[in-house]
Short mmCIF file of C-alpha atoms in Angstrom, two decimals:
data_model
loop_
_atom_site.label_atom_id
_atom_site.label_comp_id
_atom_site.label_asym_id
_atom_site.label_seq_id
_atom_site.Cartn_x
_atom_site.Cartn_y
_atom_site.Cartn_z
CA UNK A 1 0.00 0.00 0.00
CA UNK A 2 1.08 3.16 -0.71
CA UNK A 3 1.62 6.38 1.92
CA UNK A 4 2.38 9.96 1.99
CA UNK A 5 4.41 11.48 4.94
CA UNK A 6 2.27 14.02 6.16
CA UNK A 7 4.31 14.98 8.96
CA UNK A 8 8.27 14.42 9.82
CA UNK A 9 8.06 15.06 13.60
CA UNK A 10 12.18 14.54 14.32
CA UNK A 11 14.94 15.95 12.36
CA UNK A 12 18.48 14.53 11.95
CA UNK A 13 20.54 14.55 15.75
CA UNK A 14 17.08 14.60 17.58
CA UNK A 15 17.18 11.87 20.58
CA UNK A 16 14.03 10.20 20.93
CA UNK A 17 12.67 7.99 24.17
CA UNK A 18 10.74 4.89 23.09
CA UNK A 19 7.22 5.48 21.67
CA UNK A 20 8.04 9.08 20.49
CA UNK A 21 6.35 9.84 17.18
CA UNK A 22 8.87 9.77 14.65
CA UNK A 23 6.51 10.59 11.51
CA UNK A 24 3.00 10.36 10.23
CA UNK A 25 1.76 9.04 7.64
CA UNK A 26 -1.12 9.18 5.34
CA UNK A 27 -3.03 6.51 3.59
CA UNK A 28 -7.22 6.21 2.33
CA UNK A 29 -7.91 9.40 4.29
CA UNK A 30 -6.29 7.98 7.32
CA UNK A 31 -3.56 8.93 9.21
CA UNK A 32 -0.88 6.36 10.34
CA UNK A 33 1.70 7.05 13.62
CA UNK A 34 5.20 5.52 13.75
CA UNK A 35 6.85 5.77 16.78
CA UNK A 36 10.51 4.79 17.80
CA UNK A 37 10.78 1.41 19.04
CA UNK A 38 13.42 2.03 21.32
CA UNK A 39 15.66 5.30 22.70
CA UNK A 40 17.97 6.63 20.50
CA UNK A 41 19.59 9.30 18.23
CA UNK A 42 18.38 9.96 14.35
CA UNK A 43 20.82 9.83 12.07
CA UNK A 44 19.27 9.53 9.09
CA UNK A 45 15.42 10.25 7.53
CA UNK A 46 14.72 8.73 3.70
CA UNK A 47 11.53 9.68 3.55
CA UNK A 48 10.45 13.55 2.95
CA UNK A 49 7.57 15.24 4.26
CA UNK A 50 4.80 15.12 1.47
CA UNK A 51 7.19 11.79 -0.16
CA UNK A 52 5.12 8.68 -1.33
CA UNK A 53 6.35 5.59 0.53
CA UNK A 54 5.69 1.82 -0.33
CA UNK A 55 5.07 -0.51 2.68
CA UNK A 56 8.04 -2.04 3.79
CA UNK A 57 10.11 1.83 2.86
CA UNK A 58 12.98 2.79 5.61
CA UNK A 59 11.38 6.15 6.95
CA UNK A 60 13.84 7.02 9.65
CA UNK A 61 17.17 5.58 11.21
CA UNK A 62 17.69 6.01 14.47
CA UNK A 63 20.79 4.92 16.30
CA UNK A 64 19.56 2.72 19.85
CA UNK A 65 21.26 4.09 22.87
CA UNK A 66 20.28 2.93 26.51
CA UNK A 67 17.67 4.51 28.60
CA UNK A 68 19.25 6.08 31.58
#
């Protein structure tokens, strides 16, 4: 299925906590949250606000660090 990022909620460097929203997405008038699965530092987003993305796409990278 395709998506569009509606929203790219971290940039690049950001550190995220586990369950942060990382982006939104858009798909049959619905919108989609994806959320970091664990803490960490983005060091990379592939997918651009208003982008189409394919199921499966890499939409962020984020580097896992340890909750302290």
């Amino acid at each position: 299925m395709h998506s569009t990022v509606s929203r790219v909620a971290v940039e690049v460097g950001d550190s995220v906590k586990a369950g942060d929203v990382v982006i939104v997405l858009e798909a049959m008038k619905m919108e989609y949250t994806v959320t970091s699965p664990y803490a960490g530092v983005v060091t990379g987003l592939p997918a651009a606000e208003g982008s189409t993305v394919e199921g499966g796409a890499i939409l962020a990278v984020i580097e896992e660090k340890d909750e302290q």
